[in-house]
PDB file of C-alpha atoms in Angstrom:
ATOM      1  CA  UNK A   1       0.000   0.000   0.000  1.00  0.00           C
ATOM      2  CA  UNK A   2       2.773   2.484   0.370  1.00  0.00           C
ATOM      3  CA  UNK A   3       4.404   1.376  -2.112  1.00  0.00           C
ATOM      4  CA  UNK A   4       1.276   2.534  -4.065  1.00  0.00           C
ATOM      5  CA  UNK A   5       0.693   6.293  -2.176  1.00  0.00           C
ATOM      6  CA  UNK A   6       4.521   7.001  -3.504  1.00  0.00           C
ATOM      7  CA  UNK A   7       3.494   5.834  -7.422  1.00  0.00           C
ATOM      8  CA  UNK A   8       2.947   9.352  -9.474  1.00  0.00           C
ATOM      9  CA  UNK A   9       0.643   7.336 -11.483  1.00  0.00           C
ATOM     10  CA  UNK A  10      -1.873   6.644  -8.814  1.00  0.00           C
ATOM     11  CA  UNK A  11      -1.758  10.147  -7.608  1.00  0.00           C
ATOM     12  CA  UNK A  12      -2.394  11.305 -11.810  1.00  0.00           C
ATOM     13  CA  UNK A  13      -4.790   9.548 -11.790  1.00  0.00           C
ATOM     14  CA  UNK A  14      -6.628   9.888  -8.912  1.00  0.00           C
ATOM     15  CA  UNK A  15      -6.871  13.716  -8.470  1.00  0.00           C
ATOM     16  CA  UNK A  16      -8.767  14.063 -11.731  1.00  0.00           C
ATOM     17  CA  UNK A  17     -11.593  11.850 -10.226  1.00  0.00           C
ATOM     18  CA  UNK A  18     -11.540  13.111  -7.108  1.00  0.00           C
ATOM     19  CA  UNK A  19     -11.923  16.442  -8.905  1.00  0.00           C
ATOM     20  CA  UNK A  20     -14.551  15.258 -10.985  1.00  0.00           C
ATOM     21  CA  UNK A  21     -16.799  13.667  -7.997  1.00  0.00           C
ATOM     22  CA  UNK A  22     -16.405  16.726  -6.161  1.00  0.00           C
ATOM     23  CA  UNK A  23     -17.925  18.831  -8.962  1.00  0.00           C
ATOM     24  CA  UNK A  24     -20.653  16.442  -9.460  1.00  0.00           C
ATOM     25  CA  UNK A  25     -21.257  16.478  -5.631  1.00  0.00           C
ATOM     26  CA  UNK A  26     -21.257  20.387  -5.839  1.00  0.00           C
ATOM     27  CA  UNK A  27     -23.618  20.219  -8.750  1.00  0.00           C
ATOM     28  CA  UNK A  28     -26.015  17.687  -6.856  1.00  0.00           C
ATOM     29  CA  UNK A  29     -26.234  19.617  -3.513  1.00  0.00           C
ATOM     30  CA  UNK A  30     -26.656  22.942  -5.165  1.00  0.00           C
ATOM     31  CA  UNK A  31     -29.960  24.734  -4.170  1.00  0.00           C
ATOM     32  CA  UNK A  32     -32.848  24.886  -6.160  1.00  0.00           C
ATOM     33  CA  UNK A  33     -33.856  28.775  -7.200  1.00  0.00           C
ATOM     34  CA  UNK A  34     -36.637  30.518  -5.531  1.00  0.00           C
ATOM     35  CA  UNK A  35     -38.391  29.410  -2.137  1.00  0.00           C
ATOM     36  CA  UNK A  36     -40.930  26.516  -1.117  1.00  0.00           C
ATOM     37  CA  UNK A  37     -43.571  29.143  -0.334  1.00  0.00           C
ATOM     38  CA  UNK A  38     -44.841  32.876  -1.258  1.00  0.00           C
ATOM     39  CA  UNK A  39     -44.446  33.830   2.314  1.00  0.00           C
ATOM     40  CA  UNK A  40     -41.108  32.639   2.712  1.00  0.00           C
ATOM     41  CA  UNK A  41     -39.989  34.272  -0.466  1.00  0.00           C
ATOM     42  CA  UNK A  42     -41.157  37.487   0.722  1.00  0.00           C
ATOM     43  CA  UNK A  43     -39.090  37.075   3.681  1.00  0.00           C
ATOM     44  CA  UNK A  44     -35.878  36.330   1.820  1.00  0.00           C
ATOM     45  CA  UNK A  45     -36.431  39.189  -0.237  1.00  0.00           C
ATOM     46  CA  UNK A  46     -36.780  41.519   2.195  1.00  0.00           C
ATOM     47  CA  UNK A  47     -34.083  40.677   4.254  1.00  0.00           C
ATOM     48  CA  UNK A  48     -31.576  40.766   1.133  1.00  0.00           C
ATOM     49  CA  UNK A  49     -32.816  44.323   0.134  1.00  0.00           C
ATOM     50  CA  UNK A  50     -32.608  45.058   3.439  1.00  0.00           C
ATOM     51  CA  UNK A  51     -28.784  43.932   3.742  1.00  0.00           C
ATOM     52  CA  UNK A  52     -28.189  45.547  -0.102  1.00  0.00           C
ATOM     53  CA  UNK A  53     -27.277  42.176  -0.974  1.00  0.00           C
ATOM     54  CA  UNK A  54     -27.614  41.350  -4.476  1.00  0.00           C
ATOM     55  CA  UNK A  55     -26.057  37.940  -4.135  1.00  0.00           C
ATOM     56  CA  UNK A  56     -28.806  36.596  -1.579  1.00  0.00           C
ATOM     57  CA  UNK A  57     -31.323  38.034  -4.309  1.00  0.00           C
ATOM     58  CA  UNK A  58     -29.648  36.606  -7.170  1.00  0.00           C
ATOM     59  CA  UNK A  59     -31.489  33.600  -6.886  1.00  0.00           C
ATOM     60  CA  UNK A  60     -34.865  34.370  -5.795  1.00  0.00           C
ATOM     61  CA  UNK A  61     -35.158  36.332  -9.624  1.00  0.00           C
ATOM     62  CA  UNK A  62     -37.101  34.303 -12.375  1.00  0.00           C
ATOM     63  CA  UNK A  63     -35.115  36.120 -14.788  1.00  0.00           C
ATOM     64  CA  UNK A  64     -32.100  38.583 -15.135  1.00  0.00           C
ATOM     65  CA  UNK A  65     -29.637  37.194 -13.107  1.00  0.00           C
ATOM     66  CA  UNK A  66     -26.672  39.513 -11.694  1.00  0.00           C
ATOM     67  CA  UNK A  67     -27.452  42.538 -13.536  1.00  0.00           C
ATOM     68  CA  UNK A  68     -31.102  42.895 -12.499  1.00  0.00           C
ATOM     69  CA  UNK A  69     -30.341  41.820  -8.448  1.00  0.00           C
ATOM     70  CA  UNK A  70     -27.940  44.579  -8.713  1.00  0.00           C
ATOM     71  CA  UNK A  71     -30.080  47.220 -10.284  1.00  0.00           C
ATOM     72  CA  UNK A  72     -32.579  46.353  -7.753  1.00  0.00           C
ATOM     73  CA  UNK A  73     -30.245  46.195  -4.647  1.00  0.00           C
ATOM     74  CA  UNK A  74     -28.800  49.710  -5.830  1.00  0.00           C
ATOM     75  CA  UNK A  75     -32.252  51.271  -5.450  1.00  0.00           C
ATOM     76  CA  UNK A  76     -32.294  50.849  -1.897  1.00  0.00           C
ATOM     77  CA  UNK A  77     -29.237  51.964  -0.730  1.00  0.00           C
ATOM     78  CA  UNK A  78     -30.526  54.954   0.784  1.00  0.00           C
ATOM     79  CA  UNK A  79     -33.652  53.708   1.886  1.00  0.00           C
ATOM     80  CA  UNK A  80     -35.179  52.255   5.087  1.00  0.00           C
ATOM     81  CA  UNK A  81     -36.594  48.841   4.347  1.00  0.00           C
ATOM     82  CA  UNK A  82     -39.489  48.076   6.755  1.00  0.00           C
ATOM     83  CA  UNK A  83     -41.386  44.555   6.313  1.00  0.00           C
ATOM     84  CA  UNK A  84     -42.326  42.745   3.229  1.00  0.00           C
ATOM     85  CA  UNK A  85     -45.164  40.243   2.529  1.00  0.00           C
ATOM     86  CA  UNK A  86     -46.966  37.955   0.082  1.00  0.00           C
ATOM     87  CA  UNK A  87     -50.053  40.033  -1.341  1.00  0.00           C
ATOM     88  CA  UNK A  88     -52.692  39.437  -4.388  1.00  0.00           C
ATOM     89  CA  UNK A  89     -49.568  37.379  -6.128  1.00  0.00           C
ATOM     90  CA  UNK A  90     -46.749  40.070  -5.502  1.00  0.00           C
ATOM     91  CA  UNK A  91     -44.069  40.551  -2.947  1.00  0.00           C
ATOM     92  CA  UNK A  92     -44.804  43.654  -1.361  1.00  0.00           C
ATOM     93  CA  UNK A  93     -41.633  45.780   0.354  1.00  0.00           C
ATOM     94  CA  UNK A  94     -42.760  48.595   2.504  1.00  0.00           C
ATOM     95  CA  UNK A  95     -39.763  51.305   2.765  1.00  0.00           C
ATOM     96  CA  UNK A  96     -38.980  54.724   3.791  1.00  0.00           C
ATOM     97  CA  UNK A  97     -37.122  56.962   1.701  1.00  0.00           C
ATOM     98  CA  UNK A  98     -36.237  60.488   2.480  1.00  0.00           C
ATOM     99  CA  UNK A  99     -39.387  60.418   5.143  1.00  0.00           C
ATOM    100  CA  UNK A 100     -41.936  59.403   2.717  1.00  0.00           C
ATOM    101  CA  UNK A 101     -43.432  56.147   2.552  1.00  0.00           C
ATOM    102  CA  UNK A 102     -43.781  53.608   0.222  1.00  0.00           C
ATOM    103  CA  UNK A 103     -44.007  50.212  -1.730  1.00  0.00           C
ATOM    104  CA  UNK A 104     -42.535  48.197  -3.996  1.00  0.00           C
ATOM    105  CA  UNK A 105     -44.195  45.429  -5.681  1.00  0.00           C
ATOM    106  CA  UNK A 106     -42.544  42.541  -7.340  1.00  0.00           C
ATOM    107  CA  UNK A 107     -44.199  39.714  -9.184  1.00  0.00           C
ATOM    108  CA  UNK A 108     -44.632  36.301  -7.721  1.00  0.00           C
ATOM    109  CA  UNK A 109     -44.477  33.327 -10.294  1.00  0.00           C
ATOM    110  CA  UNK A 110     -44.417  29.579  -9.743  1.00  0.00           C
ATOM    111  CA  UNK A 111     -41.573  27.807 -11.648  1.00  0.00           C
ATOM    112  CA  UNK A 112     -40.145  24.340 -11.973  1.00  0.00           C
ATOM    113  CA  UNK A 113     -41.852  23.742  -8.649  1.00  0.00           C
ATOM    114  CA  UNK A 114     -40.539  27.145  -6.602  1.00  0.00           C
ATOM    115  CA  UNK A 115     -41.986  30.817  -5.975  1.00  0.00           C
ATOM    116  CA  UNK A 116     -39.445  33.379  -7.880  1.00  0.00           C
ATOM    117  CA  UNK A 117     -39.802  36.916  -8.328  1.00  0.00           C
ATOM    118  CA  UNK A 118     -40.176  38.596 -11.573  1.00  0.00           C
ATOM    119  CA  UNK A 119     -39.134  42.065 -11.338  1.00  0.00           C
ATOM    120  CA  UNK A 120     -38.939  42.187 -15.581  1.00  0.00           C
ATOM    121  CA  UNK A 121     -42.526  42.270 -16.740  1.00  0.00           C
ATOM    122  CA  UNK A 122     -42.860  39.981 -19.724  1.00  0.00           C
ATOM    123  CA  UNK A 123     -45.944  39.826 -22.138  1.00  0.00           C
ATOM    124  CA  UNK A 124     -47.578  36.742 -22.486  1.00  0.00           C
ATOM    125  CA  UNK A 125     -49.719  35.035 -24.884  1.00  0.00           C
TER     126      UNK A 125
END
């Protein structure tokens, strides 16, 4: 068995499958996007606008990807974000900005099994 761990030809070749299981594990334990429920989306959307994280929204978007959870992370930098909720299919984030109240709606749709938010409204039909 030592005589094996000291062969360069054991170690070339296993490296490359270690590498390769490890990316497959990766792959396989990866997390779906989007959340098991409206409600709990709403939560994780709040609390990464709230923390002007883009990566933590990243993959609660339906569509955009890094570009769009920036955009949207950038427009509450200034701004106080209060509570958000699940409302008539829409994630609803109550903020305060320069004193004055308001909301910001993004839509809720059901994909591959998940809630995601849409913040790019596409036509259908």
């Amino acid at each position: 068995m030592l005589a094996r761990l000291r062969n360069i030809r054991f170690w070339l070749l296993a490296l490359p499958v270690a590498w390769i299981a490890m990316v497959f594990v990766s792959i396989a334990v990866w997390p779906e996007p989007g959340s098991a429920s409206p409600d709990e989306l709403a939560s994780e959307v709040t609390n990464a606008l709230r923390a002007h994280d883009f990566h933590k929204l990243q993959p609660l978007l339906a569509i955009g990807g890094e570009d769009v959870a920036q955009s949207t992370t950038d427009q509450f930098q200034s701004a106080q974000v209060e509570r958000g909720s699940y409302r008539d299919g829409a994630v609803v984030v109550e903020y305060t900005h320069d004193g004055t109240r308001a909301e910001f709606r993004l839509p809720v749709e059901f994909q591959d099994g998940r809630y995601v938010i849409n913040p790019v409204v596409t036509p259908r039909g």
